[in-house]
């Protein structure tokens, strides 16, 4: 889909996470296209209700952790056995047990920072990005479910009635290029 | 009382298997005492420390759940509770080892001097053994009793009194367990000492107990009692604990090893030298591979932790690692480090241990409802999700 095309969205706002969960689950099982869901905190079970596929971030974490550990073992070997050997307590230059704690720390550092960095890059959350709220209060105490009106069979009245059944407090239609 | 959960009725063949294994173990132990006394006693100590680990590890698991107010494992709590049934047997076994197996402990012949001589004097060690075992048995018994009583009375205040009891148990356990393993296992090499020894045994104890809990809940979900109870969500959390404590064990193992390697004092390194020479080296490495390295990489992906078959396989590997770990701690010290001693005696007794454990477990599990039906947190546990 071209990014220039305007898309139509239906936004439903909920006061309670339980209402949001059942409404999202119902929207998915009825085959509606869930554009996104906005909540002030991580809601348990929401990924399942939205039908999200498993995150690929663990792979970044694993690969960069492994790379960090490998790099650190090599670096310690190079500094203490190749480039500037120093006799510490009569130990061999290449003393693997002494490298382990720092290797572990660097692995954790690489794995942790790279996962956060991959998340920020993947979401486009670069410095200078302005915050846009789907609805005032979604970072405070409101929960917003955004459905996309993908084709003509999307009946706004019918869907609104369904959402009202789940305790929606506010419904509005939006025309925009992106859900936000 | 009727419950919606079917009771445990193992098939005739399963019961026969447990009985024959236990008999095999008892027979090899009996014959071993006659023909290879030192080896038989060493194996006996090894298996009883293992049993103690199962019982105390299970009690620690229950106590931790109570003091944290955790609901997720409440529906499975009868499994660790029944595992505590092995504790009186382990206590008896350890008492017998201290009374009959004096030949295992060099300090009973060559007395140490100074403060060490006071700490390792036979009456004092025997006295500590009786006191520690007695306190643990009383506290764990009270904890299990409170939980079972709740089934009949439905009294929610029993949960609160068990929370207090759990807190007491955790503190007492933490203050006594390390002294106990110093007395029963570390003193096999009285000239060697490590301040990491207690926490090292604790790491192994809890890891082994989690592995056993996983195998037992999966078995019980296949044969009936937990069929409608155990979900992938419960397994996922148990798998995370298994993964975490496998890594914790390795962390503690390495912490002890590295400090001794770094300082390089002959009286400290002797412990590791005995386990790296005389053919023990490959077993020394295998211990780390089966208890941590392989489980770590297998358990990393999320789907594995939710898959009962995979989880049981890893748990079995870790339980084998637990045996190997205790074998490496006890045998080079008590039997001899010049050569690796392993034969029919060790195999027979190691096979007998799960037989006896399962006989005791099945009996304890059948003594009450298969799920704590009146626990206020049961419903939250049944519908637990990540």
Short mmCIF file of C-alpha atoms in Angstrom, two decimals, chain A residues 44-45 47-48 62 66 88-89 91-92 95-98 100-101 104 107, chain B residues 233 247 251 254 257-258 260-264 296-297 300 302 306 385-386:
data_model
loop_
_atom_site.label_atom_id
_atom_site.label_comp_id
_atom_site.label_asym_id
_atom_site.label_seq_id
_atom_site.Cartn_x
_atom_site.Cartn_y
_atom_site.Cartn_z
CA UNK A 44 -0.96 -9.26 30.10
CA UNK A 45 -2.56 -11.38 27.40
CA UNK A 47 -0.47 -9.93 22.49
CA UNK A 48 -2.58 -13.09 22.30
CA UNK A 62 20.95 -13.89 21.51
CA UNK A 66 27.05 -14.20 21.62
CA UNK A 88 49.99 -11.71 37.21
CA UNK A 89 50.65 -14.11 40.08
CA UNK A 91 49.49 -17.34 35.86
CA UNK A 92 49.79 -18.25 32.16
CA UNK A 95 44.24 -17.61 31.56
CA UNK A 96 40.69 -18.35 30.52
CA UNK A 97 39.11 -18.57 34.03
CA UNK A 98 40.21 -14.97 34.70
CA UNK A 100 35.08 -15.36 32.39
CA UNK A 101 33.57 -12.72 34.73
CA UNK A 104 29.89 -12.51 31.19
CA UNK A 107 27.79 -10.38 27.06
CA UNK B 233 1.53 -21.56 31.33
CA UNK B 247 22.48 -21.06 35.39
CA UNK B 251 27.43 -19.35 38.46
CA UNK B 254 32.39 -21.09 38.83
CA UNK B 257 36.33 -22.61 41.28
CA UNK B 258 37.67 -19.24 40.16
CA UNK B 260 40.43 -21.13 44.43
CA UNK B 261 42.14 -21.12 41.01
CA UNK B 262 43.13 -17.47 41.45
CA UNK B 263 44.54 -17.72 44.97
CA UNK B 264 46.26 -21.02 44.14
CA UNK B 296 20.96 -23.66 28.89
CA UNK B 297 20.87 -23.78 25.09
CA UNK B 300 16.50 -20.70 25.74
CA UNK B 302 10.12 -20.03 24.68
CA UNK B 306 6.01 -24.88 27.13
CA UNK B 385 -1.33 -17.00 32.27
CA UNK B 386 1.92 -15.25 31.50
#
